[in-house]
Coordinates of C-alpha atoms in Angstrom, one line a residue:
Chain A
M209 CA -0.1 -0.3 -0.2
H210 CA 0.9 3.7 -0.1
L211 CA 0.0 6.5 1.0
V212 CA -0.8 9.9 0.2
T213 CA -0.2 12.8 2.9
S214 CA -0.6 16.2 2.9
N215 CA -0.5 20.0 4.7
F216 CA -4.2 20.7 3.6
N217 CA -8.0 19.6 3.0
N218 CA -7.4 16.4 0.8
L219 CA -10.9 15.7 -0.4
Y220 CA -10.0 12.1 0.7
N221 CA -13.8 10.1 -0.7
N222 CA -13.5 12.7 -3.5
S223 CA -14.3 9.7 -6.6
S224 CA -10.9 12.5 -8.7
W225 CA -8.8 9.6 -5.8
K226 CA -10.3 6.9 -7.8
V227 CA -7.3 6.1 -10.9
L228 CA -5.2 5.1 -7.9
K229 CA -5.0 1.6 -6.6
N230 CA -3.7 0.4 -3.7
V231 CA -2.8 3.7 -2.7
N232 CA -4.5 5.1 0.9
I233 CA -5.5 8.8 0.7
D234 CA -4.6 10.9 3.8
K235 CA -8.7 11.4 6.1
Q236 CA -7.0 13.8 8.2
Y237 CA -6.2 17.4 7.0
N238 CA -2.0 19.2 7.5
N239 CA -1.2 15.4 8.4
F240 CA 2.1 15.0 6.5
Y241 CA 4.1 15.8 9.4
L242 CA 2.9 13.7 12.1
N243 CA 3.1 10.8 9.5
L244 CA 6.2 11.1 8.2
N245 CA 7.4 11.6 11.4
N246 CA 5.1 8.5 13.4
K247 CA 8.0 4.8 13.0
F248 CA 3.9 2.4 12.6
T249 CA 3.0 4.9 9.5
L250 CA 6.5 4.7 7.3
N251 CA 6.7 1.3 7.6
K252 CA 3.1 0.3 6.7
Y253 CA 3.3 1.5 3.8
Q254 CA 5.6 0.8 0.7
T255 CA 5.5 4.2 -0.6
F256 CA 4.7 8.0 1.0
H257 CA 3.6 11.2 -1.8
V258 CA 3.2 14.4 -0.1
L259 CA 1.4 17.1 -1.3
I260 CA 2.7 20.4 -0.9
Y261 CA 0.7 23.8 -0.7
L262 CA 2.8 27.0 -0.8
D263 CA 1.8 30.5 0.3
I264 CA 3.1 33.7 1.5
K265 CA 1.4 32.9 4.8
N266 CA 2.0 29.2 4.9
T267 CA 6.4 29.1 3.2
K268 CA 8.2 30.0 6.1
K269 CA 6.4 27.5 8.2
T270 CA 5.9 24.5 5.7
L271 CA 9.3 24.5 4.5
A272 CA 11.3 25.0 7.9
L273 CA 8.6 21.3 8.7
L274 CA 10.1 20.2 5.6
E275 CA 14.0 20.3 6.6
E276 CA 12.5 19.3 10.4
I277 CA 11.2 16.0 8.1
I278 CA 14.4 15.6 5.1
K279 CA 16.9 15.7 8.6
K280 CA 15.1 12.9 10.7
N281 CA 14.6 10.6 7.8
C282 CA 13.6 7.9 10.2
N283 CA 13.2 5.7 7.6
K284 CA 15.6 5.8 4.9
N285 CA 14.3 2.8 3.4
K286 CA 11.1 4.2 2.1
I287 CA 10.4 6.4 -0.5
I288 CA 8.5 9.3 -0.2
F289 CA 8.2 11.9 -3.4
F290 CA 7.2 15.4 -2.5
Y291 CA 5.7 17.1 -5.2
I292 CA 5.5 21.1 -4.1
F293 CA 3.1 23.4 -5.3
K294 CA 3.9 27.6 -5.2
F295 CA 0.9 30.0 -5.7
N296 CA 1.9 32.5 -7.9
E297 CA 1.5 35.9 -5.6
I298 CA 0.1 39.0 -7.1
N299 CA 2.5 41.0 -5.3
S300 CA 5.8 40.2 -7.1
K301 CA 7.8 41.1 -3.2
N302 CA 6.0 38.4 -2.4
N303 CA 6.0 36.2 -5.1
R304 CA 9.7 36.7 -5.4
Y305 CA 10.4 36.3 -1.7
V306 CA 8.3 32.9 -0.9
D307 CA 10.9 31.9 -4.8
N308 CA 13.6 32.9 -2.8
K309 CA 12.7 30.4 0.2
I310 CA 12.5 27.7 -2.1
L311 CA 15.2 28.2 -4.0
N312 CA 17.2 27.6 0.0
F313 CA 15.1 24.4 0.8
Q314 CA 15.7 23.1 -2.4
K315 CA 19.6 23.3 -2.3
K316 CA 19.9 22.5 1.6
I317 CA 18.0 19.1 0.8
S318 CA 20.4 18.2 -1.7
S319 CA 23.2 16.1 -0.1
Y320 CA 20.2 14.3 1.7
K321 CA 18.6 13.2 -1.5
K322 CA 19.3 9.7 -1.0
N323 CA 15.6 8.0 -0.5
L324 CA 14.4 11.7 -1.0
F325 CA 12.1 12.5 -4.5
F326 CA 11.2 16.5 -4.7
K327 CA 9.5 18.1 -8.0
I328 CA 8.4 21.8 -7.3
F329 CA 6.2 23.3 -9.3
L330 CA 7.5 27.1 -9.5
K331 CA 5.1 28.5 -12.5
L332 CA 1.6 26.8 -12.6
K333 CA -1.5 28.3 -13.8
K334 CA -3.9 30.5 -11.4
N335 CA -7.2 28.7 -12.6
F336 CA -4.8 25.7 -10.9
F337 CA -6.3 27.7 -7.6
D338 CA -9.1 28.4 -6.5
S339 CA -9.7 30.5 -3.2
R340 CA -13.5 29.4 -2.7
N341 CA -12.2 25.9 -1.7
K342 CA -9.4 27.1 0.0
K343 CA -11.2 29.2 1.8
H344 CA -14.7 26.5 3.0
I345 CA -12.8 23.9 1.9
K346 CA -9.1 24.0 3.1
F347 CA -8.5 22.5 -0.5
P348 CA -6.3 24.9 -2.2
F349 CA -6.6 24.4 -6.0
D350 CA -9.0 23.8 -8.4
I351 CA -10.7 20.4 -8.1
F352 CA -8.6 19.1 -11.7
A353 CA -6.1 19.6 -9.3
I354 CA -6.7 16.2 -8.4
K355 CA -6.3 14.5 -11.4
N356 CA -2.9 16.0 -12.4
F357 CA -1.9 14.5 -8.5
C358 CA -3.5 10.9 -9.6
K359 CA -1.0 11.8 -12.5
N360 CA 2.6 12.7 -11.3
I361 CA 1.6 10.2 -8.7
N362 CA 1.0 6.8 -10.9
H363 CA 4.2 7.9 -13.0
N364 CA 5.4 7.4 -9.3
L365 CA 4.5 4.2 -8.4
K366 CA 4.9 3.0 -12.2
I367 CA 9.5 4.0 -12.2
F368 CA 8.7 2.0 -8.2
F369 CA 7.8 -0.5 -10.2
S370 CA 9.4 -1.1 -13.6
K371 CA 12.1 -3.3 -13.4
P372 CA 16.0 -1.2 -13.9
F373 CA 17.4 -3.1 -17.4
K374 CA 21.0 -4.3 -15.8
L375 CA 23.2 -3.5 -19.2
I376 CA 23.5 -1.3 -21.7
I377 CA 24.8 -1.8 -24.9
L378 CA 26.1 1.0 -27.3
D379 CA 27.2 1.3 -30.3
C380 CA 29.3 4.3 -31.1
D381 CA 29.5 6.3 -34.5
N382 CA 26.9 8.8 -34.7
T383 CA 25.9 7.7 -30.7
L384 CA 28.8 8.3 -28.4
W385 CA 29.9 11.1 -30.9
G386 CA 28.3 12.0 -34.5
G387 CA 30.4 11.5 -37.7
I388 CA 32.3 7.6 -39.0
L389 CA 35.5 7.4 -36.6
D390 CA 37.4 4.8 -39.7
E391 CA 36.8 7.3 -42.1
E392 CA 36.9 11.1 -40.5
K393 CA 39.3 9.8 -37.8
I394 CA 39.4 11.3 -34.5
K395 CA 39.4 15.4 -34.6
G396 CA 36.7 14.7 -37.7
I397 CA 34.5 12.7 -35.6
T398 CA 31.7 15.1 -33.5
Y399 CA 32.1 15.5 -29.8
G400 CA 32.3 18.2 -27.7
N401 CA 31.2 22.1 -27.2
T402 CA 30.2 22.2 -30.5
K403 CA 26.4 23.0 -31.6
K404 CA 26.0 19.5 -32.2
G405 CA 29.4 18.3 -30.2
I406 CA 27.4 19.0 -26.7
F407 CA 24.5 16.8 -27.5
Y408 CA 26.9 14.1 -27.5
K409 CA 28.2 15.1 -25.2
N410 CA 25.7 15.2 -22.8
F411 CA 24.4 12.2 -24.1
Q412 CA 28.0 10.7 -22.4
K413 CA 26.9 12.9 -19.2
K414 CA 24.2 10.8 -18.8
L415 CA 25.4 7.0 -20.0
L416 CA 27.7 8.2 -16.7
E417 CA 25.0 8.9 -14.4
L418 CA 23.6 5.5 -14.9
K419 CA 26.6 3.6 -15.0
N420 CA 27.0 5.2 -11.4
K421 CA 23.8 4.2 -10.1
G422 CA 24.6 0.7 -10.8
F423 CA 23.8 -0.1 -14.6
I424 CA 26.8 -1.8 -16.9
L425 CA 27.8 0.0 -19.5
S426 CA 29.3 -2.1 -23.0
V427 CA 29.6 -1.2 -26.4
S428 CA 29.5 -3.2 -29.7
S429 CA 31.0 -1.4 -32.5
K430 CA 31.9 -2.6 -35.5
N431 CA 35.6 -1.2 -35.9
N432 CA 38.9 -0.5 -34.4
E433 CA 38.9 -1.1 -30.6
H434 CA 42.2 0.6 -30.2
N435 CA 40.6 4.0 -32.2
V436 CA 37.9 3.6 -30.3
W437 CA 39.7 4.2 -27.3
N438 CA 41.9 5.8 -28.1
A439 CA 39.1 8.4 -29.6
M440 CA 37.3 8.7 -26.7
R441 CA 41.2 9.3 -24.9
S442 CA 42.5 12.0 -27.0
R443 CA 38.5 13.7 -26.9
K444 CA 39.1 14.0 -23.3
M445 CA 35.8 12.3 -23.3
I446 CA 33.5 11.9 -20.1
L447 CA 33.2 8.3 -21.0
Q448 CA 36.5 6.2 -21.0
K449 CA 37.7 2.7 -21.7
K450 CA 37.0 1.9 -18.3
D451 CA 33.2 3.4 -17.5
F452 CA 33.1 0.2 -20.2
F453 CA 32.9 -3.4 -19.5
N454 CA 33.1 -6.6 -21.4
S455 CA 33.1 -4.5 -25.2
K456 CA 33.5 -5.9 -27.9
I457 CA 34.8 -3.5 -30.8
N458 CA 35.2 -5.6 -33.8
W459 CA 34.2 -6.6 -37.4
N460 CA 32.2 -8.8 -36.3
E461 CA 27.9 -8.8 -36.9
K462 CA 26.3 -6.9 -34.5
Y463 CA 24.1 -10.0 -32.8
I464 CA 26.7 -12.6 -32.1
N465 CA 29.3 -9.4 -30.5
I466 CA 25.8 -9.3 -28.1
K467 CA 25.1 -12.7 -28.0
K468 CA 28.1 -13.2 -26.0
I469 CA 28.6 -9.4 -24.1
I470 CA 24.8 -11.4 -23.1
S471 CA 26.4 -14.6 -21.3
E472 CA 29.8 -13.6 -20.7
L473 CA 27.6 -11.3 -17.9
S474 CA 24.8 -14.5 -17.3
L475 CA 22.9 -11.5 -18.2
R476 CA 19.4 -12.1 -19.6
P477 CA 18.8 -10.7 -22.7
A478 CA 15.2 -9.4 -21.4
D479 CA 17.9 -7.0 -19.0
T480 CA 19.8 -5.3 -21.8
L481 CA 19.3 -1.8 -23.9
F482 CA 21.2 -1.4 -26.9
I483 CA 21.2 1.9 -28.4
D484 CA 22.1 2.9 -31.7
D485 CA 21.4 4.3 -34.9
N486 CA 21.3 2.3 -37.9
F487 CA 17.9 0.6 -37.8
L488 CA 19.4 -2.0 -40.0
E489 CA 20.5 -3.2 -36.9
I490 CA 18.3 -2.9 -34.6
L491 CA 16.1 -4.7 -36.5
K492 CA 18.9 -7.6 -36.6
V493 CA 20.2 -7.7 -33.2
K494 CA 15.7 -7.5 -31.9
R495 CA 14.9 -11.0 -34.5
L496 CA 17.8 -12.7 -33.8
I497 CA 17.5 -11.8 -29.6
R498 CA 14.8 -12.2 -27.9
N499 CA 12.9 -9.7 -26.0
I500 CA 16.2 -7.0 -25.7
S501 CA 14.6 -3.7 -25.9
Y502 CA 16.5 -1.1 -27.5
I503 CA 16.9 2.9 -28.3
H504 CA 17.6 4.7 -32.2
I505 CA 18.4 7.2 -32.1
D506 CA 17.6 9.2 -35.2
N507 CA 18.5 12.9 -33.4
I508 CA 20.7 12.8 -31.3
K509 CA 18.9 15.9 -29.8
N510 CA 16.0 14.1 -28.6
I511 CA 18.5 11.3 -27.7
E512 CA 18.2 12.9 -23.9
E513 CA 14.2 12.7 -23.6
K514 CA 14.2 8.9 -24.8
I515 CA 16.4 8.0 -22.1
E516 CA 14.0 10.8 -19.3
N517 CA 11.7 9.0 -20.9
N518 CA 12.3 5.6 -19.6
L519 CA 11.2 3.9 -16.8
R520 CA 13.9 1.0 -16.5
L521 CA 16.6 3.6 -17.3
K522 CA 15.0 4.9 -12.9
K523 CA 16.6 3.5 -10.2
L524 CA 15.3 5.0 -7.1
L525 CA 17.5 3.3 -4.7
I526 CA 20.5 3.3 -4.7
S527 CA 22.5 0.1 -2.7
E528 CA 26.3 -0.6 -1.9
E529 CA 25.9 -3.7 -4.0
D530 CA 25.0 -1.3 -7.5
K531 CA 27.7 1.3 -6.7
K532 CA 30.1 -2.0 -6.4
K533 CA 29.2 -3.6 -9.7
I534 CA 31.4 -3.6 -11.9
E535 CA 33.5 -4.3 -9.6
H536 CA 32.5 -7.1 -8.7
Y537 CA 31.5 -7.6 -12.7
K538 CA 35.9 -7.2 -13.0
I539 CA 36.3 -9.3 -10.3
R540 CA 34.3 -12.1 -12.3
N541 CA 36.1 -11.7 -15.3
N542 CA 39.4 -11.8 -14.0
F543 CA 37.7 -15.9 -12.4
K544 CA 36.1 -16.2 -16.0
N545 CA 40.2 -15.7 -17.0
F546 CA 41.8 -17.4 -15.4
E547 CA 38.9 -20.3 -15.4
S548 CA 40.2 -20.7 -18.9
K549 CA 43.6 -21.1 -18.6
N550 CA 42.9 -23.2 -15.6
K551 CA 40.8 -25.6 -17.0
N552 CA 41.8 -29.2 -16.7
N553 CA 43.8 -28.6 -13.5
P554 CA 42.4 -30.6 -11.3
N555 CA 42.7 -28.4 -7.5
F556 CA 41.4 -25.4 -9.8
F557 CA 38.8 -24.6 -7.6
K558 CA 40.6 -25.2 -4.5
S559 CA 43.3 -23.3 -6.2
L560 CA 41.1 -20.3 -5.4
K561 CA 40.2 -19.8 -2.0
Q562 CA 36.5 -19.9 -2.1
K563 CA 35.1 -18.4 1.4
I564 CA 31.4 -18.2 2.3
Q565 CA 30.7 -16.2 4.9
F566 CA 27.4 -16.4 6.3
Y567 CA 25.1 -12.8 7.3
K568 CA 21.9 -11.9 9.6
C569 CA 19.8 -9.8 7.4
N570 CA 19.4 -6.8 9.6
K571 CA 19.9 -2.9 8.7
S572 CA 22.2 -2.8 6.8
N573 CA 22.1 -5.7 4.3
F574 CA 18.5 -5.5 4.0
N575 CA 18.6 -3.7 0.8
R576 CA 20.1 -6.2 -1.2
A577 CA 17.8 -8.6 0.2
L578 CA 14.9 -6.7 -1.1
Q579 CA 17.4 -7.0 -4.7
L580 CA 17.5 -10.7 -4.7
F581 CA 14.1 -11.4 -4.0
N582 CA 13.3 -9.4 -6.5
K583 CA 15.5 -9.3 -8.7
T584 CA 17.8 -12.8 -9.2
N585 CA 15.8 -14.9 -11.8
Q586 CA 17.3 -17.0 -13.2
F587 CA 18.4 -19.3 -9.3
N588 CA 15.9 -18.3 -8.2
F589 CA 14.0 -21.7 -6.7
S590 CA 10.6 -20.2 -4.9
L591 CA 10.0 -16.8 -7.5
R592 CA 8.5 -15.3 -4.8
R593 CA 9.0 -11.6 -5.0
L594 CA 8.7 -10.0 -1.4
N595 CA 8.1 -6.3 -0.2
Q596 CA 9.7 -4.1 2.3
Q597 CA 6.7 -5.3 4.7
E598 CA 6.5 -8.6 3.9
L599 CA 10.2 -9.0 4.5
K600 CA 10.7 -7.9 7.9
K601 CA 8.4 -10.0 9.3
I602 CA 9.6 -12.8 8.0
I603 CA 13.7 -11.7 10.5
K604 CA 11.3 -11.3 12.8
D605 CA 9.0 -14.5 12.8
R606 CA 10.7 -17.3 14.7
K607 CA 9.4 -20.0 12.7
F608 CA 12.1 -18.8 9.0
E609 CA 16.0 -17.6 9.2
I610 CA 17.0 -16.1 6.7
K611 CA 19.7 -15.8 5.7
L612 CA 22.6 -13.5 2.6
F613 CA 25.6 -15.2 2.0
G614 CA 29.1 -13.9 0.5
L615 CA 32.0 -14.3 -1.8
K616 CA 35.3 -14.2 -1.2
D617 CA 37.9 -15.7 -3.6
K618 CA 41.5 -14.5 -4.2
F619 CA 40.0 -12.3 -6.7
G620 CA 38.6 -10.3 -3.9
D621 CA 34.9 -10.0 -2.6
H622 CA 31.9 -10.9 -4.9
G623 CA 29.9 -8.6 -1.5
I624 CA 26.5 -10.9 -1.0
I625 CA 25.4 -12.9 -3.8
G626 CA 22.4 -14.6 -2.3
V627 CA 19.9 -15.2 0.6
Y628 CA 17.9 -18.5 1.9
V629 CA 14.8 -18.9 3.8
L630 CA 14.3 -21.6 5.9
K631 CA 10.5 -22.2 7.8
K632 CA 11.5 -24.1 10.6
D633 CA 8.3 -26.7 12.5
K634 CA 7.3 -28.7 15.1
S635 CA 7.3 -31.6 12.9
N636 CA 10.8 -32.6 12.2
N637 CA 10.5 -30.5 8.5
V638 CA 12.5 -28.2 7.3
E639 CA 11.9 -26.4 4.4
I640 CA 14.0 -24.2 1.9
L641 CA 11.9 -21.6 0.9
D642 CA 13.4 -19.4 -0.8
F643 CA 16.5 -19.9 -2.2
N644 CA 18.5 -16.6 -4.7
V645 CA 22.2 -16.9 -5.8
S646 CA 23.1 -14.0 -8.0
C647 CA 23.8 -15.3 -11.8
R648 CA 27.3 -13.8 -11.1
V649 CA 28.8 -16.9 -9.9
F650 CA 27.2 -19.9 -11.0
S651 CA 29.4 -23.0 -11.1
R652 CA 31.1 -22.4 -8.6
F653 CA 29.2 -24.7 -6.3
I654 CA 28.2 -22.0 -3.6
E655 CA 24.6 -23.8 -4.4
N656 CA 25.9 -27.0 -3.3
Y657 CA 27.9 -25.4 -0.8
V658 CA 25.3 -24.1 0.8
I659 CA 22.8 -26.7 0.8
F660 CA 25.6 -28.6 2.9
I661 CA 25.6 -26.5 5.0
I662 CA 22.5 -26.1 5.6
S663 CA 22.0 -30.1 5.9
S664 CA 24.7 -30.1 8.7
K665 CA 22.9 -27.2 11.2
Y666 CA 19.8 -29.5 11.1
K667 CA 21.6 -33.4 10.2
N668 CA 19.2 -34.5 11.6
K669 CA 15.6 -33.3 10.9
N670 CA 13.8 -33.3 7.1
I671 CA 14.7 -31.0 4.8
L672 CA 12.8 -29.7 2.0
I673 CA 13.2 -27.4 -1.2
K674 CA 10.8 -26.4 -3.4
Y675 CA 10.7 -25.7 -6.6
N676 CA 8.0 -23.2 -8.4
K677 CA 9.1 -23.9 -11.9
T678 CA 8.6 -20.8 -14.2
N679 CA 10.0 -19.4 -18.0
L680 CA 12.1 -17.8 -15.7
N681 CA 14.5 -20.3 -13.6
N682 CA 13.9 -23.5 -15.9
K683 CA 16.6 -23.1 -17.0
I684 CA 20.1 -23.5 -14.5
I685 CA 17.0 -25.2 -11.3
P686 CA 16.6 -28.3 -13.1
I687 CA 20.6 -29.0 -14.0
F688 CA 21.2 -28.0 -9.8
L689 CA 18.1 -31.0 -9.0
K690 CA 19.8 -33.7 -10.8
K691 CA 22.5 -33.9 -8.3
S692 CA 22.1 -37.1 -6.5
F693 CA 21.7 -35.5 -3.2
F694 CA 18.2 -34.7 -4.4
K695 CA 15.2 -36.7 -4.1
L696 CA 11.5 -35.5 -6.1
K697 CA 9.3 -36.6 -3.3
N698 CA 6.1 -34.0 -5.0
K699 CA 5.4 -34.0 -8.7
E700 CA 2.7 -31.3 -7.9
K701 CA 2.5 -27.6 -8.6
N702 CA 5.8 -26.9 -6.8
L703 CA 8.0 -29.4 -7.0
T704 CA 9.0 -30.6 -3.7
Y705 CA 12.5 -32.3 -3.2
K706 CA 13.8 -33.7 -0.1
I707 CA 17.9 -33.5 0.7
I708 CA 20.1 -36.5 1.7
P709 CA 23.1 -35.7 2.0
N710 CA 25.2 -38.3 1.3
D711 CA 29.3 -38.1 -0.5
E712 CA 28.9 -36.1 -3.3
L713 CA 27.4 -33.5 -1.0
Y714 CA 30.0 -33.5 1.4
A715 CA 32.9 -33.6 -1.3
V716 CA 32.0 -29.8 -1.4
K717 CA 33.9 -28.8 1.1
K718 CA 37.4 -28.9 -0.7
F719 CA 36.1 -26.5 -3.0
F720 CA 36.4 -23.7 0.0
N721 CA 38.2 -22.3 2.7
Chain B
M98 CA -43.1 20.5 -21.1
N99 CA -39.6 21.4 -21.8
Y100 CA -39.1 22.6 -18.3
M101 CA -40.3 19.7 -17.1
L102 CA -38.6 17.0 -19.3
S103 CA -34.4 19.0 -18.4
K104 CA -36.2 19.5 -14.6
N105 CA -36.4 15.4 -14.6
F106 CA -33.2 15.2 -16.8
L107 CA -31.2 17.3 -13.8
I108 CA -32.4 15.2 -11.5
N109 CA -31.0 11.8 -13.2
E110 CA -27.9 13.6 -13.8
I111 CA -27.8 15.1 -10.0
K112 CA -28.8 11.4 -8.2
K113 CA -26.0 10.0 -10.5
I114 CA -23.9 12.4 -8.9
F115 CA -25.2 11.3 -5.0
K116 CA -24.5 7.3 -6.5
K117 CA -21.0 8.1 -7.9
E118 CA -19.3 10.6 -5.8
L119 CA -20.6 8.9 -2.2
G120 CA -21.8 5.4 -3.5
I121 CA -26.3 6.4 -2.0
K122 CA -29.2 6.3 -3.8
V123 CA -31.1 10.0 -2.8
S124 CA -34.3 10.9 -3.7
I125 CA -35.6 15.1 -4.5
K126 CA -36.3 15.4 -0.6
N127 CA -33.0 14.6 0.9
K128 CA -30.4 16.7 2.3
I129 CA -27.4 16.5 4.5
Y130 CA -26.9 14.2 7.0
D131 CA -30.1 11.7 5.9
H132 CA -27.0 9.7 5.0
A133 CA -23.8 8.5 7.0
K134 CA -22.0 9.7 3.4
W135 CA -23.9 13.0 3.1
D136 CA -22.2 15.4 5.4
S137 CA -20.2 17.7 4.9
L138 CA -16.8 16.9 3.6
G139 CA -19.7 14.7 1.1
N140 CA -21.7 17.9 -0.1
F141 CA -18.7 19.8 -1.2
N142 CA -17.4 16.7 -3.1
V143 CA -21.4 15.9 -4.7
L144 CA -21.2 20.5 -5.2
L145 CA -17.2 19.9 -7.0
K146 CA -18.3 17.4 -8.7
C147 CA -21.7 19.4 -9.7
E148 CA -19.9 22.5 -10.8
K149 CA -17.4 20.6 -13.5
Y150 CA -20.6 18.5 -15.1
F151 CA -22.8 21.0 -16.0
N152 CA -19.5 23.3 -16.3
I153 CA -21.3 26.2 -13.3
K154 CA -19.3 28.2 -10.2
L155 CA -21.0 27.9 -7.5
T156 CA -20.7 31.7 -5.5
N157 CA -18.8 31.6 -1.8
K158 CA -22.1 32.1 -0.4
E159 CA -24.0 29.1 -2.2
F160 CA -21.2 26.5 -1.6
T161 CA -21.9 26.8 1.4
N162 CA -25.6 27.6 2.0
T163 CA -26.4 24.7 -0.2
K164 CA -27.6 21.7 2.2
S165 CA -29.9 19.5 0.4
F166 CA -31.6 18.1 -3.0
K167 CA -33.8 20.3 -3.9
E168 CA -31.2 23.7 -3.4
I169 CA -28.4 21.8 -6.0
L170 CA -31.8 21.1 -8.4
K171 CA -32.2 24.8 -8.0
I172 CA -29.1 26.1 -8.3
V173 CA -28.2 23.6 -11.8
Q174 CA -31.5 25.2 -13.1
K175 CA -30.9 28.5 -12.6
K176 CA -26.9 28.6 -13.5

């Protein structure tokens, strides 16, 4: 559920609010301050939408209350959207006063933006407001304003529920810069502070922002690789070689390169965005790689707008894992290189010095746990998508055991890469309800090791694991379930397997420190 | 006859507004607080909807003093 609260009378029972689904409209007048300081209310809702009306009389006081809320920021995991509607005062001096107050407020809040989002409407038309409604029902707007509120709230809810892309694959010529590098050479391509070059520069700025939010950038381009990196360096572009990961720059067909990039990162085409100026290339890629998304750059001037309008390029909460994502993939790449060189080495896994650490789910890793429930697909037994409330309930309930696990090896720290939830009942059964592992670390016996740890901990119990088979998780898990320590018990809608520890399971111990 | 037709038409439309805004069935004899949902805020919601639906604007006085079906009808007819 989501809550709409404000500093005016919301007309909570007005039929115009009905377009919002699963949204509670606060019945109380001017109740935003209490709501956002109340831990019970903060825990109850997934997102908050705070509508603020500002005029000459209430600006100072309201902004002070908002600042207080922002500084306290009682629950940093809660997403709060503030929509500030400024009334245009007739007296220009008063108008300037309110504007200045809002500007100062914007400056002050800029460092607190992690989970708080602001949309400030400074120049609204006069007919957006209604003095009669303000006087008699403490609703300072014309009634059609509710439709405007709903539109904004629905837009933000769509962002909240959208699944961000994981990988952005870019072309170079006429995408990262204007012109063809091979023909026009480094000095001839369009990039920089020129009339057209600024659009490419801004586009790269936007891409860098996305990279910092945890989107992986990669290049698939028909070009000479050395020349591409050289061009970026010589022209002092915003994006440099270090910002891209697993790029494939050669004269092969693009779809072949893109397929390689996706599979080497163990990602799905559905989580990949391809950006190119050549529509024929896009069509070819689209035809040969199912479910891949694309953006066609028909005019570089429109690209920022296209990026801005794409909900899957927005990320509300950015976790520490997101920021470290590229580092983790680099570590993974080092592992892959090592693996290809040491394929035949019988002590390969031992030489990795793998170490699994288990963690309780707490404040510091709560967002990562949420991500693992909502983002992992391929190795996700239940495909249960838990929200904050549901996860908190599981953490508090003694019937359940929730553990996160992280991986370290000789190449570095891969971070938290998986989670499991067990249900313990009074009988002799322990049921693994959820078992999710990030695709970054497949085929390293981590899944086996976690099962080994669980079965060692609950030696005398019946350990069961349920598998909810769907199109999203039907590739890797069935292979894993062929291991000899799984025995199919129930073939109903959710397949149930019993874990019977044997030598194959115990053997995994030797691969970990 | 035309007057009567338009009056009946307006009565039906206002009834529909009550149904949509407050989810209640009303008759021409009803007034504010006859139904639990027809409270002061409900009344304002109905008036705001009538303004929008019939493309009229109520004065401050009308907005605060209109509290029965008949009064709503009278104002809508007048405008």
